[in-house]
Coordinates of C-alpha atoms in Angstrom, one line a residue:
Chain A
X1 CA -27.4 16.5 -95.1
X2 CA -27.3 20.3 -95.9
X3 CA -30.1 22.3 -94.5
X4 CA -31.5 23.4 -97.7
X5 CA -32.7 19.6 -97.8
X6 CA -33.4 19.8 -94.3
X7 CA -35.7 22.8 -95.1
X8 CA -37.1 21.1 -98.2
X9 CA -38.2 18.1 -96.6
X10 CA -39.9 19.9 -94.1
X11 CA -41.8 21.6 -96.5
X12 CA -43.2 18.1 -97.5
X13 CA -44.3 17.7 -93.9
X14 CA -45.9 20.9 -93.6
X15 CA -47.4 19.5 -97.0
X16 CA -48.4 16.0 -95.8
X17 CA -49.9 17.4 -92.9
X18 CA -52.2 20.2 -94.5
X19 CA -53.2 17.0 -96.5
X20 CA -54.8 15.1 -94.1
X21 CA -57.7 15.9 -91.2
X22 CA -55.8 15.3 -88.1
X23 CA -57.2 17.4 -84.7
X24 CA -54.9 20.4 -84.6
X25 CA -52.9 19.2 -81.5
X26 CA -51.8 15.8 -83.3
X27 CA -50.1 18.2 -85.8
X28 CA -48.6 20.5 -83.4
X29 CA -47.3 17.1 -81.7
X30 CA -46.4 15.5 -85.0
X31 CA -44.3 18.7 -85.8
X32 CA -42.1 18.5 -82.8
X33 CA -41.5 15.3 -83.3
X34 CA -40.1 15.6 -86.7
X35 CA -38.6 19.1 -85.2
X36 CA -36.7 16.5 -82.9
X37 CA -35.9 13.5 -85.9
X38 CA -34.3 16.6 -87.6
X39 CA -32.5 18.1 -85.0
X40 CA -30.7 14.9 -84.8
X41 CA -29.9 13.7 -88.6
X42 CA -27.2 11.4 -88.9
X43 CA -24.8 13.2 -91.5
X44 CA -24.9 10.9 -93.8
X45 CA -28.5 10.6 -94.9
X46 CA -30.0 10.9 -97.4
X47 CA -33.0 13.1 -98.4
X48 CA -34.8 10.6 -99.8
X49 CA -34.4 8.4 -96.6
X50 CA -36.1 11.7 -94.7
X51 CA -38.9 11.6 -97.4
X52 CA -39.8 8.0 -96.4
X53 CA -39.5 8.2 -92.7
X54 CA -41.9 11.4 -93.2
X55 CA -44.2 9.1 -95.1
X56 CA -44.3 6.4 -92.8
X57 CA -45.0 7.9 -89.7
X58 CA -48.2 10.1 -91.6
X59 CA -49.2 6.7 -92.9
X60 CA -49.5 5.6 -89.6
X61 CA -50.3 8.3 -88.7
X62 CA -53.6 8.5 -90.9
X63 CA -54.2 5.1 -91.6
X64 CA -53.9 6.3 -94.9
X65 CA -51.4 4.6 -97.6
X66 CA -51.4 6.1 -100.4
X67 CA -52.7 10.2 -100.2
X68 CA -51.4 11.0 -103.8
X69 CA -53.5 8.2 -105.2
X70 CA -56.3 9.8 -107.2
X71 CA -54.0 12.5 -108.4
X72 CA -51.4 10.0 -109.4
X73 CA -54.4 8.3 -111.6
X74 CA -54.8 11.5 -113.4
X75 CA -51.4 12.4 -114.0
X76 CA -51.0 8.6 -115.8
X77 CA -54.7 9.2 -117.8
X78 CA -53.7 12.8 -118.6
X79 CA -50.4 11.6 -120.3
X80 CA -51.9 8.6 -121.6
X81 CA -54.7 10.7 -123.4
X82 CA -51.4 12.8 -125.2
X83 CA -49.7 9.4 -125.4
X84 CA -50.6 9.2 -129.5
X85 CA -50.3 13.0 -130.4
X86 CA -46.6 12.6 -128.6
X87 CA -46.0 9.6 -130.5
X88 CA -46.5 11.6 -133.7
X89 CA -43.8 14.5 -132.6
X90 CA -41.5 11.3 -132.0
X91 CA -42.1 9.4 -135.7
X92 CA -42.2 12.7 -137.2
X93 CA -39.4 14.2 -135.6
X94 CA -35.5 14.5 -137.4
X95 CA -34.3 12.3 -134.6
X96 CA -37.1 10.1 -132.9
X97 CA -34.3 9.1 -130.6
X98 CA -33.7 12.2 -129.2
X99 CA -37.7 13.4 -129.2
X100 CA -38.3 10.5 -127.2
X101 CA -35.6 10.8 -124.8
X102 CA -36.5 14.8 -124.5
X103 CA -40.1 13.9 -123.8
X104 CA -39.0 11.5 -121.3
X105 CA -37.0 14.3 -119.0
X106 CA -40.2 16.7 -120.1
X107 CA -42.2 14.2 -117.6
X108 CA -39.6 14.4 -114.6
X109 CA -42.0 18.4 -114.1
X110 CA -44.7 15.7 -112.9
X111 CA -43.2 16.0 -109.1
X112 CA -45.0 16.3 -106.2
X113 CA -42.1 16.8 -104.5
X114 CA -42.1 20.4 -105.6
X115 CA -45.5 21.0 -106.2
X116 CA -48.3 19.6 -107.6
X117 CA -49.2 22.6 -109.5
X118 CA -47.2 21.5 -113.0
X119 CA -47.3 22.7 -116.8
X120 CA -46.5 19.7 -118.4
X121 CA -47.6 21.3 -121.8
X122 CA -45.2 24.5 -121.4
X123 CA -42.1 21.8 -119.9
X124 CA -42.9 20.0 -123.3
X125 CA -42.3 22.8 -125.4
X126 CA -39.5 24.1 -123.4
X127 CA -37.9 20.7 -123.4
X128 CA -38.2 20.4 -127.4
X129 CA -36.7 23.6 -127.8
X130 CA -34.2 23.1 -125.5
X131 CA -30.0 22.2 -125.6
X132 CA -29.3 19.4 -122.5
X133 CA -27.5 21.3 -120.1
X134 CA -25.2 18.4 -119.6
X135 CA -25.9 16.0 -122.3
X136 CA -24.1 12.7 -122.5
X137 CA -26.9 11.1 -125.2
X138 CA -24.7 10.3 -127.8
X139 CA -22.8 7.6 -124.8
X140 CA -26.4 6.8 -123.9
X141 CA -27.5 5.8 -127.4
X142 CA -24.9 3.6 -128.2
X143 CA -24.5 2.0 -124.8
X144 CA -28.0 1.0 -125.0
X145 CA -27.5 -0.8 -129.1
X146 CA -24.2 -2.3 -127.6
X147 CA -26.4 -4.0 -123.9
X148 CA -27.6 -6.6 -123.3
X149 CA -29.7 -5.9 -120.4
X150 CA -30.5 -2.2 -119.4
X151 CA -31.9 -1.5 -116.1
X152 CA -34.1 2.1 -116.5
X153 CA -35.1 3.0 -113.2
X154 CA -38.3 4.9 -113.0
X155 CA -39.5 7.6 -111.2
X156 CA -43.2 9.4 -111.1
X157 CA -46.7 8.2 -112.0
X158 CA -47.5 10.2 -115.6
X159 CA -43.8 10.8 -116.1
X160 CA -43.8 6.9 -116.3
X161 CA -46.3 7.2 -119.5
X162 CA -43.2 9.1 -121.1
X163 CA -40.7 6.4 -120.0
X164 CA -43.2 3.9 -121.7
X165 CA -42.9 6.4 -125.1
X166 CA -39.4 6.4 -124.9
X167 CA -38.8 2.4 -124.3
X168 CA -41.5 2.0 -127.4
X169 CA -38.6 4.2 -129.3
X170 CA -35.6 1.5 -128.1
X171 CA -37.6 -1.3 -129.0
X172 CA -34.7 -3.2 -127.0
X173 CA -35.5 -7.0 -125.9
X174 CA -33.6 -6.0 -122.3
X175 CA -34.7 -3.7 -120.2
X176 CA -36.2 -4.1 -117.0
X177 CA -38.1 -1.6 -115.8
X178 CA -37.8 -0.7 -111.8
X179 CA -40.7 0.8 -109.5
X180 CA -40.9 1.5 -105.9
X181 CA -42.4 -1.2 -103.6
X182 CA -45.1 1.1 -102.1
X183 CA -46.5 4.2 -102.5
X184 CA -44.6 7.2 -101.6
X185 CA -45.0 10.7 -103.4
X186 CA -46.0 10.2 -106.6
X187 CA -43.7 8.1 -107.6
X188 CA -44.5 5.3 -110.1
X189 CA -45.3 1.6 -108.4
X190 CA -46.3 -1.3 -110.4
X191 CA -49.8 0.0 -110.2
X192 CA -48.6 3.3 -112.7
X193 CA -46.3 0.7 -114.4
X194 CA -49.5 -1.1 -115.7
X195 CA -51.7 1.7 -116.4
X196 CA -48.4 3.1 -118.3
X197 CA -48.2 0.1 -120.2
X198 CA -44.9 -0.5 -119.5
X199 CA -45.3 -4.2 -119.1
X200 CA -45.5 -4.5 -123.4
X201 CA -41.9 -2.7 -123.9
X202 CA -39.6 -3.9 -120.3
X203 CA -40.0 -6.5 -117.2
X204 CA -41.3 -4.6 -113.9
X205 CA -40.1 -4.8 -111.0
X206 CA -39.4 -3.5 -107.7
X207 CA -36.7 -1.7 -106.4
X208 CA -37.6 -3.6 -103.0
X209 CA -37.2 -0.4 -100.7
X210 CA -40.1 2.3 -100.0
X211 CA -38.0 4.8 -100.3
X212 CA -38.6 7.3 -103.3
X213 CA -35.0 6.4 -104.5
X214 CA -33.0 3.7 -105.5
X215 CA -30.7 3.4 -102.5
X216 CA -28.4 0.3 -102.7
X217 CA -28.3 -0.6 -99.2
X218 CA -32.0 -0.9 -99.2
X219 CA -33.2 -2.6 -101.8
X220 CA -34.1 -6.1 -102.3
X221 CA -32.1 -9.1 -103.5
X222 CA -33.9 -9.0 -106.9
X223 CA -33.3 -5.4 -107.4
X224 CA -29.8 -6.1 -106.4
X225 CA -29.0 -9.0 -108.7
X226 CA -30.2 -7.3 -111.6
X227 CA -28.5 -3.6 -110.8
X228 CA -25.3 -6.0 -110.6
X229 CA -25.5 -7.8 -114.0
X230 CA -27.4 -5.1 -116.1
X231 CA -24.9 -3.6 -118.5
X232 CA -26.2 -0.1 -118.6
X233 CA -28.8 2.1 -116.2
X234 CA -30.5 4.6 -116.6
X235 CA -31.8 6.5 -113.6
X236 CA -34.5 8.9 -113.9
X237 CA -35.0 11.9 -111.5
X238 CA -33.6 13.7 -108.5
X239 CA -34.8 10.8 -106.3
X240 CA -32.7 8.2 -108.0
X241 CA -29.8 10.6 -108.8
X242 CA -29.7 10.8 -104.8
X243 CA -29.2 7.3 -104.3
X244 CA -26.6 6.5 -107.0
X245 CA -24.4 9.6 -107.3
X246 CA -21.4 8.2 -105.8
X247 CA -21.6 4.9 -107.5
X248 CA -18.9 4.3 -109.8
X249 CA -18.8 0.5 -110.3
X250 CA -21.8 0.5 -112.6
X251 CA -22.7 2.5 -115.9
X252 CA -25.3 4.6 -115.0
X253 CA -26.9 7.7 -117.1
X254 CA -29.0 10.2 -115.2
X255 CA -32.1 11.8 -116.9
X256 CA -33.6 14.4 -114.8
X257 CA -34.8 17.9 -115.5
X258 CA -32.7 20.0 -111.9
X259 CA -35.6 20.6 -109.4
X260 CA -33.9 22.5 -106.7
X261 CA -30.3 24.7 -106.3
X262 CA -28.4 22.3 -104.2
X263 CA -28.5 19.4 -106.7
X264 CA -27.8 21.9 -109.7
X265 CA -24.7 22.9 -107.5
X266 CA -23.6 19.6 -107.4
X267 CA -23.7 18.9 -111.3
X268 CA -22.8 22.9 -112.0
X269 CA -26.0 23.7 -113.9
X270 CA -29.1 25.3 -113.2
X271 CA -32.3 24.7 -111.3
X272 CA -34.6 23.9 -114.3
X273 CA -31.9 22.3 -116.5
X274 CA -32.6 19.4 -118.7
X275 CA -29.8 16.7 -118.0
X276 CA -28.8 13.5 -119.2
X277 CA -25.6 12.6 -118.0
X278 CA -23.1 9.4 -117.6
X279 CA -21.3 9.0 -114.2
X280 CA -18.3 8.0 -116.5
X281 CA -18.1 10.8 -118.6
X282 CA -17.0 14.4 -116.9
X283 CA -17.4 15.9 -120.0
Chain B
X1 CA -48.5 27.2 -80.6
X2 CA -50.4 25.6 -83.8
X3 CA -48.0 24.0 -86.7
X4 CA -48.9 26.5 -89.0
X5 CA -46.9 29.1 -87.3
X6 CA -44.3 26.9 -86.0
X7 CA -43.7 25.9 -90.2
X8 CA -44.0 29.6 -90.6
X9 CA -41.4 30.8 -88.6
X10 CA -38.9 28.4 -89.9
X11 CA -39.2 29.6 -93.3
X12 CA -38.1 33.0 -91.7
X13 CA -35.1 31.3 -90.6
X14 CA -34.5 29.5 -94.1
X15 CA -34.7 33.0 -95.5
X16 CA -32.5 34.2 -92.8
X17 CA -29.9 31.3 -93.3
X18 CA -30.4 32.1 -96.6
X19 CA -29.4 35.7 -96.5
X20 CA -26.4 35.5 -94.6
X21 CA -22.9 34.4 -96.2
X22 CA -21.8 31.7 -93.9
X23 CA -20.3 28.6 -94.1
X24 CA -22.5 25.4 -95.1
X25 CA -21.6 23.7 -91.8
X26 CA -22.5 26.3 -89.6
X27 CA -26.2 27.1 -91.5
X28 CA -26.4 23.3 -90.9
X29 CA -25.3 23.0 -87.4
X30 CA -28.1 26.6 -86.8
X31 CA -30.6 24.4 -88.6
X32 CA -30.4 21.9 -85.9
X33 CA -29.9 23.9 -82.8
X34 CA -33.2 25.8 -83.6
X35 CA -35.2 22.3 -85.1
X36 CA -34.1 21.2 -81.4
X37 CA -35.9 24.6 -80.0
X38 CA -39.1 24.1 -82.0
X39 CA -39.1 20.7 -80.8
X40 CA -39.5 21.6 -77.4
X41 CA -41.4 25.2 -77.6
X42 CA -43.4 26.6 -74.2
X43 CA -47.0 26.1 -75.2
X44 CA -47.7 29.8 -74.8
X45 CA -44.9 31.2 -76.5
X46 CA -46.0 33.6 -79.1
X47 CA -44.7 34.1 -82.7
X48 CA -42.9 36.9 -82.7
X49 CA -41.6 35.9 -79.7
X50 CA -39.8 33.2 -81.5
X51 CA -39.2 35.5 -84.6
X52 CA -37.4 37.1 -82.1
X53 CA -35.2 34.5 -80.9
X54 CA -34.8 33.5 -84.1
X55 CA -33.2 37.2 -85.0
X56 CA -31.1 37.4 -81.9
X57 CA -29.1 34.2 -82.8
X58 CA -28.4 35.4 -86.3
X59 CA -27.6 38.7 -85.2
X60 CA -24.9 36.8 -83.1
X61 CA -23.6 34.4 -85.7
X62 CA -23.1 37.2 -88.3
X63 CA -22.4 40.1 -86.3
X64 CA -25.1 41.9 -88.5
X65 CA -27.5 43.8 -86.4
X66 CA -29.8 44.7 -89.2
X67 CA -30.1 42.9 -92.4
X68 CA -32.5 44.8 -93.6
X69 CA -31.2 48.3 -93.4
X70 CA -30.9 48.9 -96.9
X71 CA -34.3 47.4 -97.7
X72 CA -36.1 49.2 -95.3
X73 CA -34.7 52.7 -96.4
X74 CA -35.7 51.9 -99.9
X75 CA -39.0 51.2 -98.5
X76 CA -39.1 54.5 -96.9
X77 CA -38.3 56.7 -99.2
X78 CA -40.7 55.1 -101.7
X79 CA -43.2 55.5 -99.5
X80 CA -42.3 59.2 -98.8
X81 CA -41.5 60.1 -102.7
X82 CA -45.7 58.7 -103.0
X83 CA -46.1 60.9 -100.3
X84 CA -47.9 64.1 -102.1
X85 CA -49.5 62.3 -104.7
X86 CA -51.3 59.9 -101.7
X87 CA -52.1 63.3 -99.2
X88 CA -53.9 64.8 -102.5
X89 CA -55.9 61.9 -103.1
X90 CA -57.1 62.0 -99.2
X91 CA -58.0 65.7 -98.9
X92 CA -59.8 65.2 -102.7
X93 CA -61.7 62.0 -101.7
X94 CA -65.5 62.3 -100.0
X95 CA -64.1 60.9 -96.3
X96 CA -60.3 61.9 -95.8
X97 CA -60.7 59.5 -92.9
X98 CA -61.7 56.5 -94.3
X99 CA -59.4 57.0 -97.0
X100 CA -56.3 58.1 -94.7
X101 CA -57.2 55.0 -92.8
X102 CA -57.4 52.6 -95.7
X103 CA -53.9 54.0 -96.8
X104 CA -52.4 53.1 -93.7
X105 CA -54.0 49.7 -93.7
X106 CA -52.6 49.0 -97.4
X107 CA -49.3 50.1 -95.9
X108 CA -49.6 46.8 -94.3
X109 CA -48.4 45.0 -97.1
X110 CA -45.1 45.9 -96.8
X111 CA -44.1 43.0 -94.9
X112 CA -40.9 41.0 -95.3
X113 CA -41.9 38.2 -92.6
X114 CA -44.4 37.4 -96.1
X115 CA -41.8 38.4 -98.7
X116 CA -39.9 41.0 -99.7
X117 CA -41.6 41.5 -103.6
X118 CA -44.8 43.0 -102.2
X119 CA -47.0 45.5 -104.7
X120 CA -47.8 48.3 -102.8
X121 CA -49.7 50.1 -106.1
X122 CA -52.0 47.7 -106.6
X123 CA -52.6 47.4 -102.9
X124 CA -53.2 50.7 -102.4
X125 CA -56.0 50.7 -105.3
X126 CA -57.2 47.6 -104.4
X127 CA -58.0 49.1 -100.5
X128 CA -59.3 52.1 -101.8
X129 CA -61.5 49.8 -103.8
X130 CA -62.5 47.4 -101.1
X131 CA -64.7 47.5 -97.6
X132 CA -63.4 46.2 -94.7
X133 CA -63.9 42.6 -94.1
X134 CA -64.2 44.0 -90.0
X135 CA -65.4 47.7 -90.2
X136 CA -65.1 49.1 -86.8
X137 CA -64.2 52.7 -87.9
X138 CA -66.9 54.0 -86.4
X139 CA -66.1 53.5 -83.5
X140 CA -62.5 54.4 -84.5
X141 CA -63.6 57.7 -85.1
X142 CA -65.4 58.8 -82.5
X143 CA -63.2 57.4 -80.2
X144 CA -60.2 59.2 -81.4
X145 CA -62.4 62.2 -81.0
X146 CA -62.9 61.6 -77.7
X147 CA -59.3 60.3 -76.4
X148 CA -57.5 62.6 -74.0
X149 CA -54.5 60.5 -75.4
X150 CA -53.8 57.4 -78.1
X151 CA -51.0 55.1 -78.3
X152 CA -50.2 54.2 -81.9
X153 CA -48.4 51.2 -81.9
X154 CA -46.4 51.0 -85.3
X155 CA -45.7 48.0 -87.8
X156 CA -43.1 48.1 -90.5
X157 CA -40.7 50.9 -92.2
X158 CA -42.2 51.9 -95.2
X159 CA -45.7 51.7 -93.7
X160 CA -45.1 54.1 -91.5
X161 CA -45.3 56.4 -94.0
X162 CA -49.0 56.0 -94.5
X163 CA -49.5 55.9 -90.6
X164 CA -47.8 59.4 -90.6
X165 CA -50.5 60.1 -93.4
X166 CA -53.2 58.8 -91.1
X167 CA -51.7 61.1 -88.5
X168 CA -51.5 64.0 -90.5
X169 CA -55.4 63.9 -90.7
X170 CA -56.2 62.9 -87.2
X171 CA -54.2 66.4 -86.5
X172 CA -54.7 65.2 -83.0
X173 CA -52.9 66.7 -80.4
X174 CA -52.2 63.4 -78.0
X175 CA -50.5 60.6 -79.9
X176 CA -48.0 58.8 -78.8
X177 CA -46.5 56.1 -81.8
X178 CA -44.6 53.4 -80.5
X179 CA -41.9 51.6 -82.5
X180 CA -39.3 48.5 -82.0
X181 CA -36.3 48.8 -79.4
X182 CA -33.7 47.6 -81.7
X183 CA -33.9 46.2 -85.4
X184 CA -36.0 43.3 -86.2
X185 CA -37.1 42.3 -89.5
X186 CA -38.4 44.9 -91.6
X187 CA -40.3 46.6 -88.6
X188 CA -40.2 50.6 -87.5
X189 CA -37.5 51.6 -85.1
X190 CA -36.8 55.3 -84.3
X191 CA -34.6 55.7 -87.4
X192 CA -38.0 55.2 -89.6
X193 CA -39.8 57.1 -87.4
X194 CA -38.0 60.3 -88.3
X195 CA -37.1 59.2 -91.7
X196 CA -41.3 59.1 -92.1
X197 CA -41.4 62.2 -90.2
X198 CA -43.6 60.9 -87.4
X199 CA -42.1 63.3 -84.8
X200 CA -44.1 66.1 -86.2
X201 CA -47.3 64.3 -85.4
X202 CA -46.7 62.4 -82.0
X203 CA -44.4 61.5 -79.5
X204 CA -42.3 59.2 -80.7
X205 CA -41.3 55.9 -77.9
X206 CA -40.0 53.0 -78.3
X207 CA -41.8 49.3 -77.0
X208 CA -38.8 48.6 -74.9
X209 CA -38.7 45.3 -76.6
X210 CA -37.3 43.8 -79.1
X211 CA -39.6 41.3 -80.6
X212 CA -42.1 42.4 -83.6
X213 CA -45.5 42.6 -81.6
X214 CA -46.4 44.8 -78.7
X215 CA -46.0 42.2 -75.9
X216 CA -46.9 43.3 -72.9
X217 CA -44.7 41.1 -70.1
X218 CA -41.6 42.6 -72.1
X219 CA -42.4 46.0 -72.7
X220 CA -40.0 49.4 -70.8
X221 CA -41.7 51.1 -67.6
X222 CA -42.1 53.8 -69.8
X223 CA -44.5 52.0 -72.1
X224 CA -46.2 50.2 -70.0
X225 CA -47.0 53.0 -68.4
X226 CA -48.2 54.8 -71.9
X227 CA -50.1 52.2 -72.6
X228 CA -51.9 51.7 -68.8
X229 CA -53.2 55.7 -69.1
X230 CA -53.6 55.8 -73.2
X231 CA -57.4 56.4 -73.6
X232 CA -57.7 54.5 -76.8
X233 CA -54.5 51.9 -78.4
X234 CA -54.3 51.9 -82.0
X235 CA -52.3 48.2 -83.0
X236 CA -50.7 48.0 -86.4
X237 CA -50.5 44.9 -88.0
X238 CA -50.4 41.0 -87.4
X239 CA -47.3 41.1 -85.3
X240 CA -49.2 43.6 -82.5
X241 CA -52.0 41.7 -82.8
X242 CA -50.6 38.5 -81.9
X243 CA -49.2 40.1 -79.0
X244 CA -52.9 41.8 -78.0
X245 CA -55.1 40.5 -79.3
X246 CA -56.2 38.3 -75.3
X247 CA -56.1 42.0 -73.5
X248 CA -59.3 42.9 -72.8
X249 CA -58.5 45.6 -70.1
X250 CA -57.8 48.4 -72.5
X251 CA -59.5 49.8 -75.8
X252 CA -58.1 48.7 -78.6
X253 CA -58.1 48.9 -82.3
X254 CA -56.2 46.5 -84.0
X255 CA -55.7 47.6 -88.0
X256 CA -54.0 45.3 -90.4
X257 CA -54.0 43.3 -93.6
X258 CA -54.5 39.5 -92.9
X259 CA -51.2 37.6 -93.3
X260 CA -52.0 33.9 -93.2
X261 CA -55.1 31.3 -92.5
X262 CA -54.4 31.3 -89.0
X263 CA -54.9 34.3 -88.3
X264 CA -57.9 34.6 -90.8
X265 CA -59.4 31.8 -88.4
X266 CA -59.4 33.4 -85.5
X267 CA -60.5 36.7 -86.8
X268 CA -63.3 34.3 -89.0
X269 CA -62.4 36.7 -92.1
X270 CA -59.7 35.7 -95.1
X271 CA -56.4 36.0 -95.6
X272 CA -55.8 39.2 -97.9
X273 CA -58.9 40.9 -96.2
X274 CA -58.5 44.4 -94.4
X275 CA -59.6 44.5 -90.6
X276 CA -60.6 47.4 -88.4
X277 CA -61.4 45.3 -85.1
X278 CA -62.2 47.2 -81.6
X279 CA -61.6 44.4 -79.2
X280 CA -64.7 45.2 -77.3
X281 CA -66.7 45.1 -80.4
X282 CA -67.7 42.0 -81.8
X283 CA -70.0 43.2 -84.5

C-alpha cells in the first residue's frame, strides 16, 4: 500500500473522528492506535480493507453503526426527486444508451470518501458533455445483449438511484444487483437499494463482506457463486475497481469517474476522468 | 498533544513526501517510520517540535536543506516590491501604529505550514478593515514606550517584511529580532532578515534552535539570555506561541493570525481572527 493511500485513509479517520463526540483524550488515544495499525500495514492490503478496519473500530468505538445515515437518505431522495427530469435527458437523448450509462458514472461524484461537499448538477453537465477518458462502451453494450446474467456491482447511496436509471435503460431479465452487507461510507446497502428502486429492474444482494469493495477473498458464498457464473460485471467506483483490478478470469467493466492521482496513475488518465473500461481490452 | 495537531502535522509530512522526488518505496517505508513516532509521541511534546523532527529526517533523506529557498525569496521580494506603497499608507492613515501593527499581523498569512497559495492583498485589506478579535495594543504601546529593550521574535520570510515596517515606526532604539537557526519551513533565518532589511532596525540573533517556535529548553545561551533581561517580548505567530504561550515569568505579546480551531480554542476567539494578546492581560 503506497502512502498516498496511507495518507488518504487517514484523512477519513481524522474525518470519522471530528464526526463523532468522543472526550478529547479517546481521540488522541484512538489516533495512536491507528498511528500504530499503519505503521505496520501488511504490503499487500488493500485500501478498502483500511477503510473498514477504520470503520469498525469507530463503530465500536461510538456505538454508533451507521454515521452517514441521514445524509445517505438525502443523497437517495435528492436523486430520486431528479430521477424523472433525468429520465427525460435519457428518452430524449441521440443515444439513451449512452445518456444512461454517462448519468450512471455522473453519480460515482456522490463519495464521501472525498468529501461530502459534491455538485452533482455541475458533474452532470460535465459528464454529458464529456469524451470517456478510457471508454470501452461499445464492448460493454454488446456484452450485456449477448449475457445471460450480468452481475453490476454497486457502489454509493444516491449514485445507486443512477444505477437504477441506467438498469431501467437495459431492461435485461439478468442482472443482479450487489450491495455491501452493512454500512460503511456511504456506500449503497439493501436499504439504498430499495429506496433506489432497484428491486423492479435486478435481484439484490449482498456482497457478503463490510468492506466498501468487492474483495474476493471476503465475500460470501452467494456473492461468490454468482460472481463465478455471471457472464459479464460491471463494477462501479474506485472501491470496487480496488478489489477486482487484478482479476482476469472474469469479464469485468469498470465505471468510475478517477477520484484521486494514484488510481489515475494506474489506468494512465486523470484525477476527474470519466471511465468505463474492460479488464480485457488494453485499448 | 490533541489529534488535531497530531493529523496536522502529518499532512506537513504528506506535503513534504510530496515535494521531494524519491522513490515510492522509500516515501512508503518514511510514512511508516514516522506513523510509528506519532504512535508513541511524549505527551508534552509540542508541535513544532515535531514539525521539527519531521524536517530533520527529510532534510537527511534528500540531502535538501531548504526546500523552500526559492519560495521564500519570492515571498520576500514581493513583500519588499509592496514595500513603499504599504509605508505611504501607514504614515497617511490616522494611527501609523495601529496600522504598522495590523500590517505585520496580516503578514501572518504567509504561512506554508497552511498552504503555500495564501492572498496577501486581500489580507492586508481585510486587517486594515477589521478589529482585533484580542486588542491588547494598548498595552503594546505603552509598553514599547517604556522598554529599556524588546525581543522581537520573528515568524516567516515574507512577513518579515511587514515586521521591518512595524519596526520602522517603532523607531526604537533597543530591539533585538530573533529568527530560526537553520531552515525550517517557510520561517525567517538570517538570510531574510537582511534580505527584509531588519538589520537597520534591530539586532539581528538567531533562537539557537531549529524548530519553528521560540522554545525555551532549546534556545542558545545567547538567547536565553536576551530574552531573561528583554523588558517586553514581542511573539510572532502561531508557531512562537505554541512555544510561549505557558511562560508567565516575562511580558509578552503574542501577535498572530489564528491558524486552526485548536488554537482558536484556547485563545476562545476564531480561526481567521487577528490577536494582540499580553499574557498578563486577560481582558
Amino acid at each position: 500500500m503506497n502512502h498516498h493511500c496511507m495518507f488518504c485513509e487517514l484523512r477519513m479517520l481524522e474525518n470519522l473522528l471530528n464526526m463523532h463526540q468522543l472526550p478529547d483524550e479517546i481521540k488522541e488515544k484512538t489516533a495512536r492506535e491507528f498511528f500504530s495499525y499503519f505503521s505496520q500495514l501488511p504490503e499487500n492490503i488493500l485500501s478498502p480493507q483500511v477503510a473498514r478496519d477504520i470503520h469498525v473500530r469507530i463503530k465500536k468505538l461510538t456505538g454508533i453503526s451507521d454515521p452517514y445515515k441521514e445524509l445517505k437518505q438525502k443523497c437517495n431522495t435528492m436523486m430520486l426527486e431528479m430521477l424523472p427530469e433525468l429520465r427525460d435527458r435519457v428518452s430524449s437523448s441521440p443515444d439513451p444508451f449512452i445518456t444512461a450509462l454517462k448519468l450512471a458514472i455522473a453519480g460515482n461524484i456522490i463519495d464521501f470518501a472525498k468529501s461530502t461537499d459534491f455538485n452533482i448538477y455541475g458533474t452532470i453537465e460535465r459528464v454529458l458533455n464529456s469524451s470517456f477518458a478510457i471508454d470501452h462502451s461499445a464492448q460493454l453494450r454488446s456484452g450485456i445483449n449477448k449475457a445471460a446474467t450480468v452481475l453490476y456491482i454497486g457502489d454509493n447511496a444516491g449514485e445507486i438511484v443512477l444505477d437504477r436509471l441506467f438498469l431501467e435503460q437495459l431492461n435485461h431479465p439478468g442482472i443482479i444487483f450487489a450491495v455491501r452487507n452493512e454500512p460503511i461510507l456511504n456506500d449503497a446497502t439493501t436499504d439504498d437499494a430499495i429506496a433506489a428502486g432497484i428491486p423492479q429492474f435486478a435481484k439484490v444482494i449482498s456482497t457478503g463482506s463490510n468492506a466498501p469493495s468487492a474483495i474476493l477473498s471476503e465475500v460470501s458464498a452467494e456473492f461468490s457463486q454468482i460472481y463465478n457464473s455471471a457472464s459479464l460485471i460491471i463494477s462501479k467506483g474506485q472501491g470496487n475497481l480496488e478489489g477486482l483490478i487484478d482479476e482476469k478470469d472474469k469479464n469485468i467493466f469498470f465505471m468510475l469517474m478517477i477520484k484521486c492521482d494514484h488510481i489515475a496513475g494506474l489506468l494512465k488518465v486523470k484525477t476527474g476522468d470519466y471511465v468505463i473500461k474492460n479488464n480485457r481490452n488494453t485499448i
